[in-house]
mmCIF file of C-alpha atoms and ligand atoms in Angstrom:
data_model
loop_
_atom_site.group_PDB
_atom_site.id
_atom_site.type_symbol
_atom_site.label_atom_id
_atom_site.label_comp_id
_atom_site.label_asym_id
_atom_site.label_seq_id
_atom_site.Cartn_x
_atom_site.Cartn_y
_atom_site.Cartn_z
ATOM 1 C CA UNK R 203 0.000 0.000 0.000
ATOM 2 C CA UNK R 204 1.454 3.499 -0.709
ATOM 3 C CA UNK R 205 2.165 5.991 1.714
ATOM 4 C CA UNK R 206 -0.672 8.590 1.834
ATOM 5 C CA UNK R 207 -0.196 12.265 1.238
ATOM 6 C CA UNK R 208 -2.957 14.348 1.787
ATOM 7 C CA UNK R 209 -3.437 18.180 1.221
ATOM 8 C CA UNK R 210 -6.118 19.694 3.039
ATOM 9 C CA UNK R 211 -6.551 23.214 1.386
ATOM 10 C CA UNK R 212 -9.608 23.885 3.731
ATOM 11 C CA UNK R 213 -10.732 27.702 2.570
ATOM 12 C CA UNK R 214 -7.606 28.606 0.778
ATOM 13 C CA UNK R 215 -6.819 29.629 -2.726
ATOM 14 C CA UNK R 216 -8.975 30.357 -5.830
ATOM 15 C CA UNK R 217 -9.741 27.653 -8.640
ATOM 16 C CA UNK R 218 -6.520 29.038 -10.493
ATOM 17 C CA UNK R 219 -3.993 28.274 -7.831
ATOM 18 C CA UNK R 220 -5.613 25.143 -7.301
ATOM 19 C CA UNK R 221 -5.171 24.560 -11.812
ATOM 20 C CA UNK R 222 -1.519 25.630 -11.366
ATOM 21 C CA UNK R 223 -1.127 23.429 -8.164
ATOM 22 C CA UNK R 224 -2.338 20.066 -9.567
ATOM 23 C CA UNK R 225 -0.723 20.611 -13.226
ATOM 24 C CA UNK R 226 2.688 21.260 -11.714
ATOM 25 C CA UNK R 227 1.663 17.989 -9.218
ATOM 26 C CA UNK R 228 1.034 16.164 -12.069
ATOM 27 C CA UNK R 229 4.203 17.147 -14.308
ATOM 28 C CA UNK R 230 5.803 15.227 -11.336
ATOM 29 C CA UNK R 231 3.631 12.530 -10.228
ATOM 30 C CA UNK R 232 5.171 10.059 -12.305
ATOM 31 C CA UNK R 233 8.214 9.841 -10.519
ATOM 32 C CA UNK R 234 6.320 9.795 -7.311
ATOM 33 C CA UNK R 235 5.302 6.333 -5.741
ATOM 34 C CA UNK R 236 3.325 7.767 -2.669
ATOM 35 C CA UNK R 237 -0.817 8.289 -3.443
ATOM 36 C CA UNK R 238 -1.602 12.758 -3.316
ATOM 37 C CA UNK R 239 -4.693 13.263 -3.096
ATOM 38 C CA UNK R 240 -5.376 17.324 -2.760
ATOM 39 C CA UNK R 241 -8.461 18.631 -1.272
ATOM 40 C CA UNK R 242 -9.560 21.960 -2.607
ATOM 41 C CA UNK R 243 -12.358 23.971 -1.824
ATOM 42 C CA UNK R 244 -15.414 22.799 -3.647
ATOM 43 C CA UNK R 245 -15.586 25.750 -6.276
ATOM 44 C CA UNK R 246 -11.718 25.007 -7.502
ATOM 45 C CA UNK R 247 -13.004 21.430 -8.451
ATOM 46 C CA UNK R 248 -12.026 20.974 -12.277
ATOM 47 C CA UNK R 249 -14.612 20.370 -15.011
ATOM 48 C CA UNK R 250 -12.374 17.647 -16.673
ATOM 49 C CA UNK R 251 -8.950 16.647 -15.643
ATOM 50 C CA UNK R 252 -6.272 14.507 -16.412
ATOM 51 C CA UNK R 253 -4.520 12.944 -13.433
ATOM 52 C CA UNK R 254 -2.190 9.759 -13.127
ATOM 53 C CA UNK R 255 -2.689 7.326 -10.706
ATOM 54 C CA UNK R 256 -1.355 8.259 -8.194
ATOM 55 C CA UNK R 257 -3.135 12.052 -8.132
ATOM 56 C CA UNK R 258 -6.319 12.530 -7.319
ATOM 57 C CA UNK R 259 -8.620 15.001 -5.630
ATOM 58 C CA UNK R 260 -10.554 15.175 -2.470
ATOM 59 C CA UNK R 261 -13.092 16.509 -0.690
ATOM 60 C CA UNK R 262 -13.121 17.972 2.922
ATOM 61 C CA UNK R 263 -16.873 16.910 3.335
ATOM 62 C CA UNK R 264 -20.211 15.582 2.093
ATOM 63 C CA UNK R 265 -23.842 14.947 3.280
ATOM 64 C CA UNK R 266 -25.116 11.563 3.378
ATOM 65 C CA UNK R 267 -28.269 11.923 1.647
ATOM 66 C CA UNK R 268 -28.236 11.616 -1.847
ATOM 67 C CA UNK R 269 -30.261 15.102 -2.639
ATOM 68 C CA UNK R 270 -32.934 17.018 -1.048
ATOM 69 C CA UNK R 271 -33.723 19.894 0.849
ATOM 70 C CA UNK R 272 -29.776 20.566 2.678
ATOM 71 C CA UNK R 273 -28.945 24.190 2.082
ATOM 72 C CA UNK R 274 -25.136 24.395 1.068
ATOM 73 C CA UNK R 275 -24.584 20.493 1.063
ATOM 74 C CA UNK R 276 -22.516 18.384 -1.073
ATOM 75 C CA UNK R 277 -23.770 14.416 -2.000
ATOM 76 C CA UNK R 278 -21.494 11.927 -3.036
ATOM 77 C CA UNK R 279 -22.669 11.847 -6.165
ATOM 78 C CA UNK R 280 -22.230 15.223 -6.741
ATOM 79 C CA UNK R 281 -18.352 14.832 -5.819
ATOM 80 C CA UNK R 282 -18.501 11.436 -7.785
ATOM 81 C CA UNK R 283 -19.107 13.264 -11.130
ATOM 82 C CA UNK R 284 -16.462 15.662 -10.180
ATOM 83 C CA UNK R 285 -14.135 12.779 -10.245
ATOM 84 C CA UNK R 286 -13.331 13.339 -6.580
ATOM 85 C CA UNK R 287 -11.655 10.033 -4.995
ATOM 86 C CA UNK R 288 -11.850 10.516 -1.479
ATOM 87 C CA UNK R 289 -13.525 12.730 1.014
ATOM 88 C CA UNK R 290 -12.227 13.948 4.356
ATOM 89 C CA UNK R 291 -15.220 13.299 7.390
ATOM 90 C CA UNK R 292 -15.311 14.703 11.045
ATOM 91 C CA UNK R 293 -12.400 16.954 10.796
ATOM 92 C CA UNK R 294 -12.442 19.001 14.062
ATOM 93 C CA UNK R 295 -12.735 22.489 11.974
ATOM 94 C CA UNK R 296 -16.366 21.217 11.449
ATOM 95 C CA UNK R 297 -17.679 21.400 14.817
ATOM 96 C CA UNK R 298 -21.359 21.321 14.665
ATOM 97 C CA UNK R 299 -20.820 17.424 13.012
ATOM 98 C CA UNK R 300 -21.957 14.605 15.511
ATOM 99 C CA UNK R 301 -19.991 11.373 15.347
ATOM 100 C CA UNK R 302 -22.925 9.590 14.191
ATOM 101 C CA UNK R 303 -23.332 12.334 11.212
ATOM 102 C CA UNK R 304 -20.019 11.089 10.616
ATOM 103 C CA UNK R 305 -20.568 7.749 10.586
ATOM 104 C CA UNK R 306 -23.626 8.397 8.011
ATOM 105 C CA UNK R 307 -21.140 10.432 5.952
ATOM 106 C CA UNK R 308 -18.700 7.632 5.819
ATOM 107 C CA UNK R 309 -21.161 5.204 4.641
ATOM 108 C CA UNK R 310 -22.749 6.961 2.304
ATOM 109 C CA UNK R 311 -19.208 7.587 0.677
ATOM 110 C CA UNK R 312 -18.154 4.036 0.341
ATOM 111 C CA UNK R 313 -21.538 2.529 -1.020
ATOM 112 C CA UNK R 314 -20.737 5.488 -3.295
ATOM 113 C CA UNK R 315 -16.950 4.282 -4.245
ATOM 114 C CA UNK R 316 -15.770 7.292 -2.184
ATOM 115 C CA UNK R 317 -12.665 6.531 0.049
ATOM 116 C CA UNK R 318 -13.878 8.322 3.511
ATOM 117 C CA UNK R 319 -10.907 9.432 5.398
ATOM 118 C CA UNK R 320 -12.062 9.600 8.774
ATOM 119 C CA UNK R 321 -10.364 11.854 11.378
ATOM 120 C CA UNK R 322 -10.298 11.182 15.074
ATOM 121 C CA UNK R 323 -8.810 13.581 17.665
ATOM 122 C CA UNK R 324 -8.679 14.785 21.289
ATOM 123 C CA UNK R 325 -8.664 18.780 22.396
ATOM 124 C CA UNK R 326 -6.030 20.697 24.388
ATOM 125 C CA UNK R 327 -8.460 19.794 27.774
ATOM 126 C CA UNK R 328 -8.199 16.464 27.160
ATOM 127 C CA UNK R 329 -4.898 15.909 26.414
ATOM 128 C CA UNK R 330 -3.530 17.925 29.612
ATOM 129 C CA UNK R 331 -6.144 15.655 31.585
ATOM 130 C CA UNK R 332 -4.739 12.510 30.308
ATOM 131 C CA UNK R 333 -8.306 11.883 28.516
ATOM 132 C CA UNK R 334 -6.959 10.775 24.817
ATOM 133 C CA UNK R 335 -7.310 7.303 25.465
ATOM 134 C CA UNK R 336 -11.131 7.497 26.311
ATOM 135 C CA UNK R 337 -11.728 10.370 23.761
ATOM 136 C CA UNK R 338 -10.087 8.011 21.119
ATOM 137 C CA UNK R 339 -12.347 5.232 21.918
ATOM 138 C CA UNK R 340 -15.145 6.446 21.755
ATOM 139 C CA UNK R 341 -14.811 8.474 18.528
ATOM 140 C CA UNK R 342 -13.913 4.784 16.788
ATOM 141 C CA UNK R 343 -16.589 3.448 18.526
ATOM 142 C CA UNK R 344 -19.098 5.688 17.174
ATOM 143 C CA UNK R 345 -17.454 7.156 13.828
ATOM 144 C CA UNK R 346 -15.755 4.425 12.124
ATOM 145 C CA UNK R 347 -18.546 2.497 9.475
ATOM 146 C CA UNK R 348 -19.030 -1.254 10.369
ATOM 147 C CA UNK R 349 -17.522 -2.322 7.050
ATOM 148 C CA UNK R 350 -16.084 -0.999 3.543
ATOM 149 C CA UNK R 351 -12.758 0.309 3.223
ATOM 150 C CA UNK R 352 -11.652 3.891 4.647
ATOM 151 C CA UNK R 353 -8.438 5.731 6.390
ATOM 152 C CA UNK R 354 -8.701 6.610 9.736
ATOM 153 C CA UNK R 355 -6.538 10.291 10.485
ATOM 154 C CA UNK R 356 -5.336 10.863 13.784
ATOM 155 C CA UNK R 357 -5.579 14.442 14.029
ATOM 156 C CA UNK R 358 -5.130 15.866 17.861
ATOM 157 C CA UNK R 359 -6.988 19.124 17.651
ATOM 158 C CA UNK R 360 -3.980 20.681 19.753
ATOM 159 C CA UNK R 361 -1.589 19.845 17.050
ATOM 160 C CA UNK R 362 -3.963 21.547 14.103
ATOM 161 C CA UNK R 363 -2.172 25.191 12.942
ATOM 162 C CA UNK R 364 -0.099 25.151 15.840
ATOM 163 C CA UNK R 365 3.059 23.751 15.189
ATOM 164 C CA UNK R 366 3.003 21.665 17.969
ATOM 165 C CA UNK R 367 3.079 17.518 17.552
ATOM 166 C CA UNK R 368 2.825 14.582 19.730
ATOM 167 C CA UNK R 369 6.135 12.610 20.092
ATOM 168 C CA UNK R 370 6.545 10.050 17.844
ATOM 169 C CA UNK R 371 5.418 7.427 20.917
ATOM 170 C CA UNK R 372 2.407 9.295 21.553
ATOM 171 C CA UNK R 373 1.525 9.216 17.856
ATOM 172 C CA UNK R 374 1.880 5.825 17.977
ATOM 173 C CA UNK R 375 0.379 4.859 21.050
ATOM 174 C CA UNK R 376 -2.921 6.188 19.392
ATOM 175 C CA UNK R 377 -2.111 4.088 16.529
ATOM 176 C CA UNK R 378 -2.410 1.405 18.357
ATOM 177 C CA UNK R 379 -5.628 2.088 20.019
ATOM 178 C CA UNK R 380 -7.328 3.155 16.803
ATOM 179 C CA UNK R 381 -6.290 -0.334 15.512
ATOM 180 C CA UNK R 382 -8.098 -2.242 18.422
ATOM 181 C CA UNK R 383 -11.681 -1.398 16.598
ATOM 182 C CA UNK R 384 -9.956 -1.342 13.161
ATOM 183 C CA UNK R 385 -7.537 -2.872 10.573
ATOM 184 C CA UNK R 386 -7.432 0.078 8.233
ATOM 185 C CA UNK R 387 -4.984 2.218 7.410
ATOM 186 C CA UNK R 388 -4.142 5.160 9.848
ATOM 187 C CA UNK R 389 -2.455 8.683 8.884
ATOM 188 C CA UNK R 390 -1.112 11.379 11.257
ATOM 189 C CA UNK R 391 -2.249 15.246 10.840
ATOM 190 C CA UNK R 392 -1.440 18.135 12.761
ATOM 191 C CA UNK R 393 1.775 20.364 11.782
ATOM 192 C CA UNK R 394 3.251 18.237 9.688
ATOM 193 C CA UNK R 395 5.963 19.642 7.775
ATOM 194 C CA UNK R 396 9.477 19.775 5.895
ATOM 195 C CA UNK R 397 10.892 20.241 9.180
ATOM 196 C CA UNK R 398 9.306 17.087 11.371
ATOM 197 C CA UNK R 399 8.151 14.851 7.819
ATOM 198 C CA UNK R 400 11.301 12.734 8.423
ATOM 199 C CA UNK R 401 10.899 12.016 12.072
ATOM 200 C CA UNK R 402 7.322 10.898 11.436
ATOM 201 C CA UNK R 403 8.247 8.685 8.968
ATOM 202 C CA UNK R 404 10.375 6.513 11.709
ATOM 203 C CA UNK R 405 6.683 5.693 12.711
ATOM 204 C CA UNK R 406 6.162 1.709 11.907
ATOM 205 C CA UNK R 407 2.568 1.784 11.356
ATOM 206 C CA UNK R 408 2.082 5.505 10.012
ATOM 207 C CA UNK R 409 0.410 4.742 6.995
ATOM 208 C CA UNK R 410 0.154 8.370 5.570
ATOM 209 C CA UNK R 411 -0.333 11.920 6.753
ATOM 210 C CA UNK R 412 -2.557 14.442 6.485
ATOM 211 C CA UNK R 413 -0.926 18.001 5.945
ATOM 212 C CA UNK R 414 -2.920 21.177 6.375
ATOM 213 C CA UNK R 415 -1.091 24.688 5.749
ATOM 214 C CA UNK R 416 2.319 23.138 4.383
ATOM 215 C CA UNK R 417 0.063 21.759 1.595
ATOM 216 C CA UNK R 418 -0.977 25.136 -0.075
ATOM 217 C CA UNK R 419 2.340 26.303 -1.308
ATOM 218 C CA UNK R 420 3.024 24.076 -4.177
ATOM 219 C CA UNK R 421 7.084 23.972 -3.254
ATOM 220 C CA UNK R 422 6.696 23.218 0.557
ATOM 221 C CA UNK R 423 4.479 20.334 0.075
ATOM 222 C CA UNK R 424 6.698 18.748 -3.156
ATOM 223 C CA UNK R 425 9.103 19.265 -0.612
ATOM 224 C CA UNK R 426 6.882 16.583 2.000
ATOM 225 C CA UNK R 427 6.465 14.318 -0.986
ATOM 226 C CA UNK R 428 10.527 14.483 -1.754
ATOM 227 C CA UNK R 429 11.391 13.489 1.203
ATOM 228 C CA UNK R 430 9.037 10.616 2.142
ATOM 229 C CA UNK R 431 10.233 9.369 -1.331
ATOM 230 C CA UNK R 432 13.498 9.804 -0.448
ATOM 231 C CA UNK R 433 13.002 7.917 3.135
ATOM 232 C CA UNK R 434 10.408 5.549 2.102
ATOM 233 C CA UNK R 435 11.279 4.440 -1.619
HETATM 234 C C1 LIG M 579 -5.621 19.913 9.149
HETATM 235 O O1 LIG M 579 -6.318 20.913 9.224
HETATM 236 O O2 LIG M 579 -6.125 18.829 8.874
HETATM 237 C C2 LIG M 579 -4.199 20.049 9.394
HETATM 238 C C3 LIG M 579 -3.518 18.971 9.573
HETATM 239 O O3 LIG M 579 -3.701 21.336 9.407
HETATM 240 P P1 LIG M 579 -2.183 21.785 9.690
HETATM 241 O O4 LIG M 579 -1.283 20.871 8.909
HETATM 242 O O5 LIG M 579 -2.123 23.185 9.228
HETATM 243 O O6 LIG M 579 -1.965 21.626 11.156
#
């Protein structure tokens, strides 16, 4: 399975940066063996586009019904016919989501063919009172579908646009407890960057990672890919 780079652009940059992002992505992709898959804002979703394998494009979210009466929602289809490969669920920036909304989303996606990447996370509160554990549990317990496949991203909410990351045994201790309810693949997100890319990648069982603001300068986040080529490949 190939590592797993994704680029969550969340509410940043116009269709045209995202046209000049993923045709300079793509100019490269073919000497890259990791999966990108960029997430753009909706409205920088291309009409038609040519991308190699090992390229695709993303969504941060969706709605679980297939149409209706959902102000400002996106379906699955809808993303489908955009060409969109996976979709991003629960990330903490969405706070209003329950985790069984989530769960719905999730399910939706992959009767769809949608690859749900799933993210999981404790706050600042819990992780001072030693609550990540519990907090962990029970967002598998009631986020994770009961069968298709999906990514599960570990993203501590503390880490998120702060620069500051669990230790490598900390990242991995979760690891280990979101792979007591699941066998899927798990990322990492919060602050990754050039700087701390290689000292994540010493992680056994880090299956990808999920990079935020590094990801919307097209140089800084070739520079991620380069170097979990370099370490990985
Ligand atoms: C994110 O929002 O999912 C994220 C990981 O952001 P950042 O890399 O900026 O911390």
């Amino acid at each position: 399975m190939p590592f797993l780079i994704v680029a969550n652009w969340k509410m940043n940059g116009m269709r045209s940066s995202f046209v000049d992002f993923i045709s300079k992505m793509s100019g490269k992709s073919s000497g890259i063996t990791s999966r990108l898959v960029i997430c753009p804002p909706f409205t920088s979703f291309p009409d038609s586009i040519n991308l190699s394998d090992n390229l695709s494009i993303g969504a941060q979210n969706c709605h679980y019904k297939q149409s209706g009466s959902y102000t400002g929602e996106i379906s699955v289809a809808m993303l489908k016919e955009l060409k969109c490969t996976h979709v991003i669920l629960g990330h903490s920036e969405r706070t209003h989501e329950t985790d069984n909304d989530i769960k719905l989303k999730a399910e939706a996606a992959i009767e769809s063919g949608l690859h749900p990447i799933v993210c999981v996370g404790e706050n600042l509160a819990d992780y001072k009172s030693g609550k990540t554990q519990e907090v962990i549990e029970r967002q598998c317990r009631n986020r994770l579908p009961i069968s298709g496949e999906y990514t599960v991203a570990y993203e501590p909410i503390w880490a998120i646009g702060t620069g500051n990351i669990p230790n490598n045994s900390s990242i991995t201790e979760v690891i280990q407890i979101i792979k007591s309810f699941t066998d899927k693949n798990v990322i990492y997100g919060g602050s990754v960057n050039s700087e701390n890319i290689e000292n994540l990648l010493d992680i056994t069982d880090l299956s990808g990672v999920l990079i935020g603001s590094a990801s919307l300068d097209f140089d800084c986040f070739y520079h991620i890919v380069q170097q979990v080529e370099k370490k990985l490949y």
